[in-house]
Short mmCIF file of C-alpha atoms in Angstrom, two decimals:
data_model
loop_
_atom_site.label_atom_id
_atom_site.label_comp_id
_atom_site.label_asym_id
_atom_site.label_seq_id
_atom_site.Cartn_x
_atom_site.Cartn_y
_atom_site.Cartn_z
CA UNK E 23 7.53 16.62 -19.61
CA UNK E 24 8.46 17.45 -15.98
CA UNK E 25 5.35 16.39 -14.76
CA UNK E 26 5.42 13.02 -16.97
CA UNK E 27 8.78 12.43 -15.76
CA UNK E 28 7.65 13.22 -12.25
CA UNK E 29 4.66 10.44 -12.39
CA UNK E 30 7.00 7.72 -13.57
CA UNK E 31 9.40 8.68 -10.54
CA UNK E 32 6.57 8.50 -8.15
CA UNK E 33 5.15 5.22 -9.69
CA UNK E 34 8.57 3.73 -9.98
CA UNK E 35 9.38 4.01 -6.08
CA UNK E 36 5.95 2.89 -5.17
CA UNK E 37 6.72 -0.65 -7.20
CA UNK E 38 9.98 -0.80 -5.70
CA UNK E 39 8.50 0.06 -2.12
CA UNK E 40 5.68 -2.65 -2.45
CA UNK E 41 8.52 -5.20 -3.50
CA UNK E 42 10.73 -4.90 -0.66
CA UNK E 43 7.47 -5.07 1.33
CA UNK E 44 6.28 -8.27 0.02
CA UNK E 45 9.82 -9.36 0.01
CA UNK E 46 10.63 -8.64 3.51
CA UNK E 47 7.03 -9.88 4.93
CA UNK E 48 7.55 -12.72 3.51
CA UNK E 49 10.90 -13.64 5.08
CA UNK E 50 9.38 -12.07 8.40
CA UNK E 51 6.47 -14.61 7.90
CA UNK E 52 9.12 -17.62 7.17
CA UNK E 53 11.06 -16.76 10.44
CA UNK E 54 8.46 -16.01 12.54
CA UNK E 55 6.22 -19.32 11.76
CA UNK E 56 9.46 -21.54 12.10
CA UNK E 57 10.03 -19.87 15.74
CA UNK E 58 6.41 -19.78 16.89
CA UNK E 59 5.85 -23.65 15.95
CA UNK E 60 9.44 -24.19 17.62
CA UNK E 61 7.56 -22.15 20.88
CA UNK E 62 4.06 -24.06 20.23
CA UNK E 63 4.26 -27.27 18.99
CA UNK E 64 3.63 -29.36 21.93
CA UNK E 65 0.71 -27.76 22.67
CA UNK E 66 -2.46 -30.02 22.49
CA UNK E 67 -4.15 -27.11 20.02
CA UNK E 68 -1.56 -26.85 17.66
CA UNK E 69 -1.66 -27.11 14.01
CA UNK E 70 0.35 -25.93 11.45
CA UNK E 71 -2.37 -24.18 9.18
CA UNK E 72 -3.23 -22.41 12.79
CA UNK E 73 0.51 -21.63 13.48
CA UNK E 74 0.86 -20.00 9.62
CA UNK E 75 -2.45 -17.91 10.19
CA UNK E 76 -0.74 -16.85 13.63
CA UNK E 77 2.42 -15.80 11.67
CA UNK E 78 0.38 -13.95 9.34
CA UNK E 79 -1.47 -12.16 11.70
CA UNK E 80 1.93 -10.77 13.13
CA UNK E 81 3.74 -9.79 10.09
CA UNK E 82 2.18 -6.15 9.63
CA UNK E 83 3.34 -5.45 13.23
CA UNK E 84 6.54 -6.76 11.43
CA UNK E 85 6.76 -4.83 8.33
CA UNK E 86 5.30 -1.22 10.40
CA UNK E 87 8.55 -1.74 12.20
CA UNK E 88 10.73 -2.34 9.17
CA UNK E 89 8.76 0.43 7.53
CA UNK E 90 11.65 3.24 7.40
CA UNK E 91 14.53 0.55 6.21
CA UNK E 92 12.21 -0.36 3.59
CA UNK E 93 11.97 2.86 2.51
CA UNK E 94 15.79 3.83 2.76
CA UNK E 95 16.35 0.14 0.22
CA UNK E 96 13.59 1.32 -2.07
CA UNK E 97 14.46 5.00 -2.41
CA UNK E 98 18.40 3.66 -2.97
CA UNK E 99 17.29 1.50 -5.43
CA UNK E 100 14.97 3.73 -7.59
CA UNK E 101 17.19 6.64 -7.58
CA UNK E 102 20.67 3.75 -8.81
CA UNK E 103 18.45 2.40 -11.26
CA UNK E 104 17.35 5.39 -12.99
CA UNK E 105 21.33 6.53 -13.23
CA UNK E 106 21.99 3.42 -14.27
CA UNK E 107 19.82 3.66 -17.42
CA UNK E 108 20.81 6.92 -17.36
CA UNK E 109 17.45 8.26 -17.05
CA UNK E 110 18.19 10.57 -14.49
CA UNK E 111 21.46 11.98 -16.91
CA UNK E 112 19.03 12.65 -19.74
CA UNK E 113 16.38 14.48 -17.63
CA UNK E 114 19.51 17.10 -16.35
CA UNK E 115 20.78 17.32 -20.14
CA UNK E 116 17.15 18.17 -20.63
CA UNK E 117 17.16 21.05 -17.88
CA UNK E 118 15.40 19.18 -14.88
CA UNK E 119 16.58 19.87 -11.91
CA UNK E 120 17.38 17.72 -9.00
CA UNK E 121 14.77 18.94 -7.34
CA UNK E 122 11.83 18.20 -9.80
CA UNK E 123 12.94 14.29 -9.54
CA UNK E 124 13.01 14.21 -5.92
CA UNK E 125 10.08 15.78 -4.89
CA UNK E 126 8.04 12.88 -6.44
CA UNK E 127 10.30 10.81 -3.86
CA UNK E 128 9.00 12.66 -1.24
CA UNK E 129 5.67 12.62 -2.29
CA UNK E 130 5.73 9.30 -2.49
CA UNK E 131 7.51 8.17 0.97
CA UNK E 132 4.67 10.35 2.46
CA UNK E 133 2.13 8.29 1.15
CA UNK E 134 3.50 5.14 1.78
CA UNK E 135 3.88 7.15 5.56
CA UNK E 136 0.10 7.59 5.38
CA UNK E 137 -1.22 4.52 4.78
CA UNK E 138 0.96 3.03 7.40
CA UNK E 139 -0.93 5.14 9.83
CA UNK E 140 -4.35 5.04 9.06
CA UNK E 141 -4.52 1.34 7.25
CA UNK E 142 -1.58 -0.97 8.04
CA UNK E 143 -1.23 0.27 11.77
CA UNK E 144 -4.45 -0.65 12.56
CA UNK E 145 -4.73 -4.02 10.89
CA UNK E 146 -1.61 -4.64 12.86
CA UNK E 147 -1.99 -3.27 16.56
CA UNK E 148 -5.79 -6.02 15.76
CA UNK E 149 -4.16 -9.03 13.88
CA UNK E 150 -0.90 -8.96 16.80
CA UNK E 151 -3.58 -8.87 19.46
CA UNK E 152 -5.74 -11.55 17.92
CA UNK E 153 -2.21 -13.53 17.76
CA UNK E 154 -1.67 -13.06 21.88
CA UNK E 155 -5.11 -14.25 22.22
CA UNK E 156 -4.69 -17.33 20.15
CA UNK E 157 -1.42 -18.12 21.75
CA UNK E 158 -2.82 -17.89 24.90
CA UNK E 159 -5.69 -19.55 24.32
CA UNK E 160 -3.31 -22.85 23.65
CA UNK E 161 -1.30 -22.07 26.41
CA UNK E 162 -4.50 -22.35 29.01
CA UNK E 163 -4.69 -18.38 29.07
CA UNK E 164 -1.34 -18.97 31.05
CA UNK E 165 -0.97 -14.99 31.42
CA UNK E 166 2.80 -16.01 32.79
CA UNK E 167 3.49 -17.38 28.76
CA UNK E 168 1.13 -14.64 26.98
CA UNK E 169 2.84 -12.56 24.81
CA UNK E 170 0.53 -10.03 26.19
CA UNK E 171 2.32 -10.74 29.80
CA UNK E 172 3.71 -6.77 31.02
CA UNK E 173 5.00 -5.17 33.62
CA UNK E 174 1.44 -3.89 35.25
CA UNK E 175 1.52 0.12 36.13
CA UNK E 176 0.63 1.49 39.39
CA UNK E 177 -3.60 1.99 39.82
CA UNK E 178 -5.41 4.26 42.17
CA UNK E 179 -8.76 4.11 42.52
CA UNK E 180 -11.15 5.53 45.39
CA UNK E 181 -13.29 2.81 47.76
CA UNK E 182 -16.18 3.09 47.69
CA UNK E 183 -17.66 3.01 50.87
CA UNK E 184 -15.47 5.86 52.25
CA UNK E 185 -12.60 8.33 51.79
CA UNK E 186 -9.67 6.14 51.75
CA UNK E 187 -7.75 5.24 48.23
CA UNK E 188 -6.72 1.73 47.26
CA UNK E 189 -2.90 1.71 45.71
CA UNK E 190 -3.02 -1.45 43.45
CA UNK E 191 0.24 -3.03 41.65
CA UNK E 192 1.41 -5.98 40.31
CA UNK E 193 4.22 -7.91 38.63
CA UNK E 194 2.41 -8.66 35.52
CA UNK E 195 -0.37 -7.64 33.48
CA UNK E 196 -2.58 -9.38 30.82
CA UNK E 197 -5.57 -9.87 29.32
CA UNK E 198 -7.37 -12.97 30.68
CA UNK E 199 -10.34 -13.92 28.58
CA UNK E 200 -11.03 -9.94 27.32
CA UNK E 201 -10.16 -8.74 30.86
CA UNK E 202 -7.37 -7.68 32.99
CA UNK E 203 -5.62 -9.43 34.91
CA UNK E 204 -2.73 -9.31 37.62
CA UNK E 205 -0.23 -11.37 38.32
CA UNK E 206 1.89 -10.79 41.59
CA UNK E 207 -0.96 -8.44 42.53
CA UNK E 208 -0.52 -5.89 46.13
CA UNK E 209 -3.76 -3.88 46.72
CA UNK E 210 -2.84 -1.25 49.58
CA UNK E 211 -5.51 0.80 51.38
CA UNK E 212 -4.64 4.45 52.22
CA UNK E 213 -6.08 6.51 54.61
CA UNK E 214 -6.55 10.26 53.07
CA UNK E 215 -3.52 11.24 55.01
CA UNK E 216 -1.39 8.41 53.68
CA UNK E 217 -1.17 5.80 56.23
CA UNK E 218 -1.41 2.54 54.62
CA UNK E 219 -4.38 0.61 56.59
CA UNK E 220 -4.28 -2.93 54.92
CA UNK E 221 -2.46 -4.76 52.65
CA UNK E 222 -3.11 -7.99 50.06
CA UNK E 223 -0.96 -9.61 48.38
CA UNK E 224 -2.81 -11.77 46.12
CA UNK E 225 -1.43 -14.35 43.22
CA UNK E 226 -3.74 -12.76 40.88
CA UNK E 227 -6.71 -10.27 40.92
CA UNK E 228 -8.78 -10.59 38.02
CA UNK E 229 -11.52 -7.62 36.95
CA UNK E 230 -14.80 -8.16 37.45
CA UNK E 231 -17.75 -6.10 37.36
CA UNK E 232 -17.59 -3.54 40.10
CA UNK E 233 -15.07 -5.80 42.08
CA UNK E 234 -11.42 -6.96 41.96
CA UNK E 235 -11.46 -10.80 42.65
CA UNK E 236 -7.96 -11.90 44.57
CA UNK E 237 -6.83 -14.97 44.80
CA UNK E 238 -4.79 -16.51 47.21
CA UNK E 239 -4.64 -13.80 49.14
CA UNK E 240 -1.93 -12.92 52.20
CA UNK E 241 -3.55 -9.45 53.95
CA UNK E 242 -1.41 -7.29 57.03
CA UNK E 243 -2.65 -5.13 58.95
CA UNK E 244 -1.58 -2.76 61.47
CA UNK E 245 -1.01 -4.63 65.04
CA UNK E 246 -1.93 -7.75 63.65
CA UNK E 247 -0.65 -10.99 62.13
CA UNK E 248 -0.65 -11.94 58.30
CA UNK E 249 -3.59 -13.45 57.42
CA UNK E 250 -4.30 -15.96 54.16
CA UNK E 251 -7.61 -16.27 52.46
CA UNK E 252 -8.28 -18.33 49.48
CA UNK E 253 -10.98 -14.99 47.92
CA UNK E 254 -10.99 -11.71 48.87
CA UNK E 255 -13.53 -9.11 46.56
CA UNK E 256 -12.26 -5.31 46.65
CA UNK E 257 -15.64 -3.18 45.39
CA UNK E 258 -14.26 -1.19 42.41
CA UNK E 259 -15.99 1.17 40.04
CA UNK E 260 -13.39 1.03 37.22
CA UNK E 261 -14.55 -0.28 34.07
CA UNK E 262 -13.40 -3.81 32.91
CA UNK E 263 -13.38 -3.44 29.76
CA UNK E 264 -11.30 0.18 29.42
CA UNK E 265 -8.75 -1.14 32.32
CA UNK E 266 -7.85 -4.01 30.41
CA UNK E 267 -7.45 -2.11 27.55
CA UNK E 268 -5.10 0.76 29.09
CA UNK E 269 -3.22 -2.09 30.42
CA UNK E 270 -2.32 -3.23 26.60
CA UNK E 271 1.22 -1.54 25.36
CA UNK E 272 0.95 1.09 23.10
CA UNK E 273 2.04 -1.10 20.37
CA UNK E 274 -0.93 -3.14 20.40
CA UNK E 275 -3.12 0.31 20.33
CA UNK E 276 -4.58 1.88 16.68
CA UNK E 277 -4.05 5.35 15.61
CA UNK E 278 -7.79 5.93 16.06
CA UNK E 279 -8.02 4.10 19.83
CA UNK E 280 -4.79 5.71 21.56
CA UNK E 281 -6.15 9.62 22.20
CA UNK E 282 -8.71 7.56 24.24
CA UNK E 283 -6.58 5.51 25.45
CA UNK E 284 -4.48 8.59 26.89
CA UNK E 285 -7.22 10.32 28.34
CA UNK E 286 -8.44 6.60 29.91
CA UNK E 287 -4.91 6.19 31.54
CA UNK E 288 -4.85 9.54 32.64
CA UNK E 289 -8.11 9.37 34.74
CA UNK E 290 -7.02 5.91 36.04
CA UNK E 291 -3.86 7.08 37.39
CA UNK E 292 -2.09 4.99 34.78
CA UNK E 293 1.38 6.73 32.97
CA UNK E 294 0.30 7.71 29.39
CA UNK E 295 3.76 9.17 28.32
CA UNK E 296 4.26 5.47 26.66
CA UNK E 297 0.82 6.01 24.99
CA UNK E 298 1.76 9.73 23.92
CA UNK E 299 4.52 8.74 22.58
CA UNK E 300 3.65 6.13 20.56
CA UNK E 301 0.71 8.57 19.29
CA UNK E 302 3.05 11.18 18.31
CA UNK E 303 5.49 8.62 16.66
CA UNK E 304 2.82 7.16 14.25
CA UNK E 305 1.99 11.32 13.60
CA UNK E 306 5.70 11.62 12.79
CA UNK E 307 5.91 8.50 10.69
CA UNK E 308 5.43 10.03 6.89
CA UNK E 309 7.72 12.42 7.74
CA UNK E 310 10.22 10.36 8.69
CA UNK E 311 10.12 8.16 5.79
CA UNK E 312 10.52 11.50 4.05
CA UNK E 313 13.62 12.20 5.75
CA UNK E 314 14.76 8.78 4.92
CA UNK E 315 14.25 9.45 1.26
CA UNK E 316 16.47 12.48 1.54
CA UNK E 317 18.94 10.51 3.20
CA UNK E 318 18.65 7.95 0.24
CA UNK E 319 19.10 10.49 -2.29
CA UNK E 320 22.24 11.99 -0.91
CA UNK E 321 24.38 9.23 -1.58
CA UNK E 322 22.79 7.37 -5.36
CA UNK E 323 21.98 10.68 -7.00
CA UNK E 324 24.82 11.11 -8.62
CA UNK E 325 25.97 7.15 -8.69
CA UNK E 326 26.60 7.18 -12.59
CA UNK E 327 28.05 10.88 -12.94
CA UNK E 328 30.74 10.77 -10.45
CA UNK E 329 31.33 7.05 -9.95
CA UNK E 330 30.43 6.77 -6.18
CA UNK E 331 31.23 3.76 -5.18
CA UNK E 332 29.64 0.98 -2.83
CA UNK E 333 30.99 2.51 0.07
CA UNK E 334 29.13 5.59 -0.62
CA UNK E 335 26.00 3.63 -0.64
CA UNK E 336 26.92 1.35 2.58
CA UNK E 337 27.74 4.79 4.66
CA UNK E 338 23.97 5.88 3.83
CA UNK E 339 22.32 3.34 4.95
CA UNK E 340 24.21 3.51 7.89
CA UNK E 341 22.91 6.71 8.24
CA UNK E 342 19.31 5.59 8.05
CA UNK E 343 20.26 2.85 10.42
CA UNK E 344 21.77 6.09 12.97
CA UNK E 345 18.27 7.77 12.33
CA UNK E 346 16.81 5.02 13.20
CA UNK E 347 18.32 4.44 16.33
CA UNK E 348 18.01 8.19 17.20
CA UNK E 349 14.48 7.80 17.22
CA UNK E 350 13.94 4.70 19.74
CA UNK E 351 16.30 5.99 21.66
CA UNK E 352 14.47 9.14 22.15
CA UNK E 353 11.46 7.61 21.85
CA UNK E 354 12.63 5.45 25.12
CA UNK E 355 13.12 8.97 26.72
CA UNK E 356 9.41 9.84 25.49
CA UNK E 357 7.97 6.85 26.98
CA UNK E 358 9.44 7.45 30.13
CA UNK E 359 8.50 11.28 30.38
CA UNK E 360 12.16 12.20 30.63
CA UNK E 361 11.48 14.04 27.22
CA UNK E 362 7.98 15.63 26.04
CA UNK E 363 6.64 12.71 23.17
CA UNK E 364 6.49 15.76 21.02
CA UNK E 365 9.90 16.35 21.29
CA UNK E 366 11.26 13.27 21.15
CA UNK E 367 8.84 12.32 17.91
CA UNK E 368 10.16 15.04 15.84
CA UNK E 369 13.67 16.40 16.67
CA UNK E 370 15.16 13.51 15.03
CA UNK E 371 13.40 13.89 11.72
CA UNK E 372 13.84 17.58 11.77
CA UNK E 373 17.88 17.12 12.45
CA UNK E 374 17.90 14.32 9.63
CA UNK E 375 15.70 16.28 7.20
CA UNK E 376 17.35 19.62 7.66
CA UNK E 377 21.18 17.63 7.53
CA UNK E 378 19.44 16.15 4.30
CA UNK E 379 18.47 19.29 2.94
CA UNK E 380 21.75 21.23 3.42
CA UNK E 381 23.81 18.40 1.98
CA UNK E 382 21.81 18.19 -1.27
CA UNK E 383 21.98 22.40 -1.32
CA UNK E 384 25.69 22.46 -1.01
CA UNK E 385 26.19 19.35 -3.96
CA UNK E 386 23.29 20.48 -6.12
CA UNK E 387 23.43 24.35 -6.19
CA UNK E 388 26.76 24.71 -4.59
#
């Protein structure tokens, strides 16, 4: 009977889950089409079918966002509805324990965790790129509009006719056509000692096959006066294709393309705390729906039995919403190496899960 009872629990939360998903992507896909045709409409390429496919394309980014609230509504809403049909009173007049009907509630926000990683993550990190692209695409590829537009990182890369290093930077970053581009670009040329030998300051250096092409282009140099040039090719043996990809944010990255994505930053010279963290974070994910679920359970448990009222319920989702913010604000410190990305992915699950835990000890077996 436990089992049985467990099964409908699990099954029950799942439904509930998947309707506050559909529910909530669809007023994400409402809002988001009525702002992107406000953004795009006057663009020559513009159509509404387009600007609805666009929408679509960005609501699992969306909804992988939303994924813990939607968790914390679901699990609040299975557990009141089984008290009140007093399902959840018959199975403890029947000798089930608390426990038995919330581990299926744990199983089941780790499996909703799961596919979020390895299914829904991906589509969305490819359908919001796809989005930038299309945007951009009806913008001119103006990289100053793109959604993809980011502050660039700081480069290094050898030359390759001698010993000196080229420091590159820039204002912006995108992807220009499948390729990187900078906006605001300075390329400076250091001697192995550190003296800085020229300098460029180009509007934008685009990524070429073995060569950086700048473009409108002021260069200094020691002992002599600024110079302009309308081209100016720096030989370059970075790849294209991975540079413009390590210049994406982490956001737009899979599951399955960010520990190469670390490893490519790394050997570029390129910060990969944001990647790491946003690797460890997805890792973390199941389990912090899990710890959502506990925090779900510890105020509509007992809803029916002891007459909790809506206050009860309105201080644990604010709870959630405290989680919540405990993780991006750590993982803000993650991303900017102040705190290891492991640390910062999992101390606030393990505080809310273990707070969780002793909470529903103390109520359930005093």
């Amino acid at each position: 009977m436990t089992s049985t009872l467990q099964r409908y629990i699990f099954f029950r939360l799942l439904a509930n889950t998947f309707y506050f998903v559909l529910g909530i992507g669809s007023i994400a896909l409402l809002i988001d089409f009525t702002e992107f045709s406000n953004r795009t409409s006057q663009l020559p390429d513009y159509t509404a079918g387009a600007a609805l496919l666009v929408s679509a394309m960005r609501v699992p980014m969306i909804i992988q966002i939303a994924v813990p609230f939607i968790m914390l509504f679901a699990t609040v809403a299975t557990l009141i509805g089984l008290n009140r049909k007093y399902e959840l009173v018959v199975a403890r007049a029947s000798g089930v324990s608390a426990w038995a009907f919330l581990r299926p509630t744990w199983l089941c926000a780790f499996f909703v965790g799961a596919l979020f990683v390895l299914v829904i993550n991906p589509l969305a990190a490819e359908g919001f790129s796809r989005a930038t692209q299309i945007e951009g695409q009806w913008r001119g590829t103006s990289t100053q509009n793109s959604l993809l537009a980011q502050k660039a990182p700081w480069l290094r890369q050898p030359d390759t006719q001698s010993d000196d290093i080229w420091v590159i930077n820039a204002q912006r970053s995108a992807n220009h056509n499948g390729q990187a581009r900078l906006v605001g670009a300075t390329f400076m040329r250091m001697s192995p000692d550190g003296a800085m030998k020229e300098r460029h300051d180009a509007k934008v250096a685009d990524l070429r096959e073995k060569r950086w092409v700048l473009r409108v282009v002021t260069t200094t140099k020691a002992g002599e006066a600024p110079q302009t040039n309308e081209v100016i090719f720096v030989p370059t043996n970075l790849d294209p294709t991975i540079i413009a990809e390590a210049l994406l944010p982490p956001e737009m990255v899979s599951v399955y393309t960010l520990p190469r994505q670390i490893s490519t930053a790394e050997s570029f010279g390129v910060a990969a705390f944001p990647f790491r963290m946003q690797f460890h974070a997805l890792v973390a994910l199941p389990l912090l729906l899990v710890a959502m679920t506990m925090i779900a359970s510890t105020v509509s448990l007992r809803f029916v039995r002891f007459g909790q009222s809506a206050t009860m319920i309105l201080g644990g989702i604010a709870c959630g919403f405290v989680l919540y913010v405990l993780v991006e604000f750590t993982k803000s410190f993650g991303s900017a190496g102040i705190i290891h990305p492991v640390l910062a992915a999992w101390i606030p699950v393990f505080v809310a899960a273990m707070s969780s835990l002793t909470y529903l000890l103390f109520r359930e077996d005093g």
